[in-house]
PDB file of C-alpha atoms and ligand atoms in Angstrom:
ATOM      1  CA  UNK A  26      79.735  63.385 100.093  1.00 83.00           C
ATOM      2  CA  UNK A  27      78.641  60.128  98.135  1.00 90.00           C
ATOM      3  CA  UNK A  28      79.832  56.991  97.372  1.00 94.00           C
ATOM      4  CA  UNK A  29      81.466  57.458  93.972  1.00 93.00           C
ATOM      5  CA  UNK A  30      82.590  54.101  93.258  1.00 94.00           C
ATOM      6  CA  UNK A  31      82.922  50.218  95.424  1.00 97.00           C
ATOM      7  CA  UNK A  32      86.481  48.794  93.886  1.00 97.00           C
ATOM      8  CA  UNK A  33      86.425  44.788  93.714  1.00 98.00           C
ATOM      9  CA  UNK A  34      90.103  43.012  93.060  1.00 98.00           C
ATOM     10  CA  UNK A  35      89.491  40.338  90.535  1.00 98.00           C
ATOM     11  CA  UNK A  36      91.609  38.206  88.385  1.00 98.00           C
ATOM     12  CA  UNK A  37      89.881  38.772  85.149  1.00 97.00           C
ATOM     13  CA  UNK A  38      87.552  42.284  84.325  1.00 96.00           C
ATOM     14  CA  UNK A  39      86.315  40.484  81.057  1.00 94.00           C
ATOM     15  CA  UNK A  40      84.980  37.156  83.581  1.00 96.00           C
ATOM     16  CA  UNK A  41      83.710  39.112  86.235  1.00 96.00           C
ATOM     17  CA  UNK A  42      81.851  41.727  84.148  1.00 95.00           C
ATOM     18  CA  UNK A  43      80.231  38.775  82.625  1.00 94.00           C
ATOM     19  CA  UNK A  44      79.668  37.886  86.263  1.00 95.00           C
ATOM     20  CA  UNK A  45      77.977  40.796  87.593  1.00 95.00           C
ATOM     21  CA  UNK A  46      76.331  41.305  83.917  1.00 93.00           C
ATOM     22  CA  UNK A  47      73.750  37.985  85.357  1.00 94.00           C
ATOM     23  CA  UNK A  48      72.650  40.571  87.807  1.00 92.00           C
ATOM     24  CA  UNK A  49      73.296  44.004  86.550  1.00 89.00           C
ATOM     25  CA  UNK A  50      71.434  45.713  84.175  1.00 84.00           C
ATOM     26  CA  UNK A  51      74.810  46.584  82.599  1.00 84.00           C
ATOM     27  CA  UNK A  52      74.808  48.818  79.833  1.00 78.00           C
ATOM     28  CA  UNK A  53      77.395  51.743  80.283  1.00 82.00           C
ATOM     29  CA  UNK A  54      80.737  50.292  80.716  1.00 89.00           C
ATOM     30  CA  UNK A  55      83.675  52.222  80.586  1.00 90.00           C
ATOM     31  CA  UNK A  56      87.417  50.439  80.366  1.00 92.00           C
ATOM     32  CA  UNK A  57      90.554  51.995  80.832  1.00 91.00           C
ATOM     33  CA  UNK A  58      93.946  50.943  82.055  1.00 92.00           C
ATOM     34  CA  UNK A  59      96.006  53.334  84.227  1.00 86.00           C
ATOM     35  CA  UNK A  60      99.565  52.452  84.404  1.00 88.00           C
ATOM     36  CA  UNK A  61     100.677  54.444  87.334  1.00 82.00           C
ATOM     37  CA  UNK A  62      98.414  51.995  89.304  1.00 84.00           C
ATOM     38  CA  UNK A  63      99.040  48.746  87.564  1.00 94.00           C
ATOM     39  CA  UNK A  64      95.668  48.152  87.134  1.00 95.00           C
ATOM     40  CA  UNK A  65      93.059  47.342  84.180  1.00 96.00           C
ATOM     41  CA  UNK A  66      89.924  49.005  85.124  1.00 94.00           C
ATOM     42  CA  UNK A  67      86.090  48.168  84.362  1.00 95.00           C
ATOM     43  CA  UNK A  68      83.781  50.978  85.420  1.00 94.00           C
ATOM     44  CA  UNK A  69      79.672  49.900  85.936  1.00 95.00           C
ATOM     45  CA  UNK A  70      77.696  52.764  85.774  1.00 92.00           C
ATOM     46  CA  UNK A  71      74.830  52.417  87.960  1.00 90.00           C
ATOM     47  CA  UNK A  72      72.270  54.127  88.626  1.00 86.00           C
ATOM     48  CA  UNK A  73      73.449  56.169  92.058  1.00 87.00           C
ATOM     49  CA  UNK A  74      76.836  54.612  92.238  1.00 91.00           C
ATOM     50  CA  UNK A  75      79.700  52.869  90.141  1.00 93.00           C
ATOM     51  CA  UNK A  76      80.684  49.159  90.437  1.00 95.00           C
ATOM     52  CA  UNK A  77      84.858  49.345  89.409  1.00 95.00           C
ATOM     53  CA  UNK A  78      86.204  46.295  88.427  1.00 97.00           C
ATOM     54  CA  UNK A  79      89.996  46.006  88.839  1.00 97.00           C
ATOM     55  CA  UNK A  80      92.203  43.592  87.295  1.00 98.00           C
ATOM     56  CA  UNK A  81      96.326  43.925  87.767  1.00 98.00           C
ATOM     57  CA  UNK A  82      98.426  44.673  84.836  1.00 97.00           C
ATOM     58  CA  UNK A  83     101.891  43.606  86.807  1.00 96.00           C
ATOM     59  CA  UNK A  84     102.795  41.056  89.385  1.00 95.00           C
ATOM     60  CA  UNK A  85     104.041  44.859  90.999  1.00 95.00           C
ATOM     61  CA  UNK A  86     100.487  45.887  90.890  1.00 95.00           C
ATOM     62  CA  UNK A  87      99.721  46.318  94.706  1.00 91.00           C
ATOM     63  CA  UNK A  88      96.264  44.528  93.177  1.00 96.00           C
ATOM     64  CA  UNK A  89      98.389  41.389  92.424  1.00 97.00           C
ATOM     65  CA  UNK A  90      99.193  41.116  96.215  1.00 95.00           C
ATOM     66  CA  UNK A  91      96.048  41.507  97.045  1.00 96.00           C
ATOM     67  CA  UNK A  92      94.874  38.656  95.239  1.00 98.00           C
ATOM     68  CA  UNK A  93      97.810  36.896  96.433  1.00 97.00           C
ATOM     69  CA  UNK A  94      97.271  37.459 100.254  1.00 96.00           C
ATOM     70  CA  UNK A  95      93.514  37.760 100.887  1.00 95.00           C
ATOM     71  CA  UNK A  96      91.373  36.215  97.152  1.00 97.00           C
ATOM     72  CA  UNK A  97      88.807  38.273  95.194  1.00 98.00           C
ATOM     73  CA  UNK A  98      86.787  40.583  96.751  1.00 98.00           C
ATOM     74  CA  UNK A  99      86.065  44.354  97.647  1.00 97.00           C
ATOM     75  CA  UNK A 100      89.310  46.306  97.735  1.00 97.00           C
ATOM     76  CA  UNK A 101      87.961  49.731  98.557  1.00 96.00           C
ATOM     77  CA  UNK A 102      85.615  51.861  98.763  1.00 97.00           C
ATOM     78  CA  UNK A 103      85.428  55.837  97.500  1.00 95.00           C
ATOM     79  CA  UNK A 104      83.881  58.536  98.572  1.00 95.00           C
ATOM     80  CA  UNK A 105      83.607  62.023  96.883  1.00 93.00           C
ATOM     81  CA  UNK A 106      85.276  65.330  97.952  1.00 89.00           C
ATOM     82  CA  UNK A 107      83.875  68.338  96.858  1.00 87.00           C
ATOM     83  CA  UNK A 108      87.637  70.252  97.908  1.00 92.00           C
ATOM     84  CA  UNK A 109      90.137  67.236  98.464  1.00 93.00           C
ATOM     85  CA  UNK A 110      92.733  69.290  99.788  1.00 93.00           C
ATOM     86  CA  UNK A 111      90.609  70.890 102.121  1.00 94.00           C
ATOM     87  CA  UNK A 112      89.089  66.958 103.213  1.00 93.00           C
ATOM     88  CA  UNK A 113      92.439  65.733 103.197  1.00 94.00           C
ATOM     89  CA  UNK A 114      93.900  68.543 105.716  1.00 94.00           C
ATOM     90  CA  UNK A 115      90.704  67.861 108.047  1.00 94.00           C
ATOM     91  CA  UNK A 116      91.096  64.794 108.169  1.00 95.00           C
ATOM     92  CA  UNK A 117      94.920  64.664 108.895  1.00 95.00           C
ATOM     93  CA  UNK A 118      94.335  67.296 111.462  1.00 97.00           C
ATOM     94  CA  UNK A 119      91.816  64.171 112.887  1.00 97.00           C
ATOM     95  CA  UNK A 120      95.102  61.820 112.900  1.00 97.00           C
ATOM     96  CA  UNK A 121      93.837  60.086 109.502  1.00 97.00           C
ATOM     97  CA  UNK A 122      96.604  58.515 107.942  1.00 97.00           C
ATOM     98  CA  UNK A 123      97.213  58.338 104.268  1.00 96.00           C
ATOM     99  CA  UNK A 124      98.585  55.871 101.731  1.00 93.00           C
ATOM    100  CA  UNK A 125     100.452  58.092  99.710  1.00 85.00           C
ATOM    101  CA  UNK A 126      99.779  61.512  98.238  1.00 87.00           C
ATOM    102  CA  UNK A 127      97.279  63.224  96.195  1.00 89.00           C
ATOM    103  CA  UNK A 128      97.499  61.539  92.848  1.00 87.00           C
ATOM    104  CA  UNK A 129      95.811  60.764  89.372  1.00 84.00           C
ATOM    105  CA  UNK A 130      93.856  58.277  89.003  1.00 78.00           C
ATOM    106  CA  UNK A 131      91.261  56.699  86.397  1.00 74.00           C
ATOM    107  CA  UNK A 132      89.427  59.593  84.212  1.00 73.00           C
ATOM    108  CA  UNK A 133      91.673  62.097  85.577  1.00 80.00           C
ATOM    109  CA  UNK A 134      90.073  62.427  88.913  1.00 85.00           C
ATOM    110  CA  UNK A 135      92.705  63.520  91.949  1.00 91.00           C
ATOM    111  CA  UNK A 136      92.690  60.876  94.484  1.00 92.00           C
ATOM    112  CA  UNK A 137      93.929  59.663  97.756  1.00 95.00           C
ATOM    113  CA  UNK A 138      93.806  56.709 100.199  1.00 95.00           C
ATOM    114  CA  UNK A 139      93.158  56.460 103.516  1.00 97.00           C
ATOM    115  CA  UNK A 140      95.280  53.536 105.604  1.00 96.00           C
ATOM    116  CA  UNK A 141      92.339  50.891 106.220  1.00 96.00           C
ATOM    117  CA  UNK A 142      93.625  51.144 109.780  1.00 97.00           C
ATOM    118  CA  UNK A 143      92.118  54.862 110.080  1.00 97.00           C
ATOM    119  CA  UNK A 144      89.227  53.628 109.408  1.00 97.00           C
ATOM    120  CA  UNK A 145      88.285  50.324 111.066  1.00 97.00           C
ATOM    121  CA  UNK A 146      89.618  47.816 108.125  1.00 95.00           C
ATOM    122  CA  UNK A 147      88.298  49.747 104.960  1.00 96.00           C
ATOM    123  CA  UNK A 148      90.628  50.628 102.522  1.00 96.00           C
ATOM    124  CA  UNK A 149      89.067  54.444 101.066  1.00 97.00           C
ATOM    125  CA  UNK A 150      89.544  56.270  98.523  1.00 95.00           C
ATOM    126  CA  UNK A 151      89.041  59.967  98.452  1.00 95.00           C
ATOM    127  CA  UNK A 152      88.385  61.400  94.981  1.00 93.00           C
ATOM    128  CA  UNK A 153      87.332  64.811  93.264  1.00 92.00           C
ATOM    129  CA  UNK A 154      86.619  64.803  89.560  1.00 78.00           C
ATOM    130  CA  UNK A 155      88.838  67.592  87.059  1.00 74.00           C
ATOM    131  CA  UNK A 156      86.960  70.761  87.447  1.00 69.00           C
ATOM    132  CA  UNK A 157      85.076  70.678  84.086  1.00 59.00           C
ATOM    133  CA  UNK A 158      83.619  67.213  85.150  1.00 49.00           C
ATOM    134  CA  UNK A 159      80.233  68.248  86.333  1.00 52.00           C
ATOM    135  CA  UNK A 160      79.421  64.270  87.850  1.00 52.00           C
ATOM    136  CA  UNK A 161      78.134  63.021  84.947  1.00 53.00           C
ATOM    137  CA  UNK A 162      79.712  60.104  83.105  1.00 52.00           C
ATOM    138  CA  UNK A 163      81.767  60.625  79.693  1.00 50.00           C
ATOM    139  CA  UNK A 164      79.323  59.094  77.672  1.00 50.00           C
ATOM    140  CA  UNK A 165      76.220  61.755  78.794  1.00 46.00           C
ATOM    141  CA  UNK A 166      78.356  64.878  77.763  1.00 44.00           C
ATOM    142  CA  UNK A 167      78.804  63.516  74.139  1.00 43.00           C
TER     143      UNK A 167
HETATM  144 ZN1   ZN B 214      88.747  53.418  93.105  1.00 95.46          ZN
END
C-alpha cells in the first residue's frame, strides 16, 4: 500500500493551486469535478504522491461543512488497495467502521472511507484504480 493522494478542503482550487504552485514544481495538473461528491477537484501530480485540491460545488457538499466547522486544511488522506473488497472485509472484520459504501470517485477509481474515529482522527480514503489503470497518470498513457 501507498499513499495515493493527501486531500486539502479549500475555498478556491484556482487560489490555492496558485498557492502551492510558490512551492511546487507544478506541472501536471489534472481538474475534474465529480458531482456525486459535490466537489471541484485539482489533482498535483508529484513525484511519489498526489496533492488533491478540493473545492465544494454545493453548500450540500459535505466539503462546504467542513469549511464551515473546522477552516482550510487537510481533509483526508488515501491510501491504495491493491483488492478493495478484500481490504475493506479485513478491515471490518478488525471493527473498522466505514463512511458509506464502495463508490466512484474522481478518474473512476472505487473508493471508500474510513470513520476518522477508526483511526485516531484521520479521515481515509481507501481507493483502487479501474483495472486497465496500471498507476500511471492519464497524461503518461497518451
Ligand atoms: Zn481523495
Amino acid at each position: 500500500m501507498r499513499v495515493d493522494h493527501i486531500a486539502i478542503a479549500v475555498n478556491s482550487a484556482e487560489d490555492a493551486l496558485e498557492n502551492y504552485k510558490k512551492l511546487l514544481n507544478v506541472d501536471k495538473i489534472e481538474i475534474e469535478e465529480v458531482p456525486n461528491e459535490m466537489v471541484k477537484v485539482v489533482m498535483i501530480n508529484l513525484q511519489d504522491t498526489r496533492i488533491e485540491l478540493l473545492e465544494p460545488t454545493s453548500e450540500n457538499s459535505p466539503i462546504s461543512k467542513f469549511l464551515k466547522d473546522r477552516g482550510e486544511g487537510i481533509h483526508h488522506i488515501a491510501i491504495t488497495a491493491d483488492e478493495i473488497e478484500t481490504d475493506v472485509n479485513h478491515a471490518l472484520d478488525k471493527g473498522i467502521k466505514f463512511l458509506g459504501g464502495l463508490r466512484t470517485g474522481s478518474y473512476g477509481r472505487k473508493i471508500t472511507f474510513i470513520h476518522p474515529k477508526s483511526l485516531n482522527g484521520v479521515l481515509v480514503e481507501l481507493c483502487q484504480a479501474p483495472p486497465q489503470d496500471d498507476g500511471q497518470t492519464l497524461e503518461n498513457k497518451i
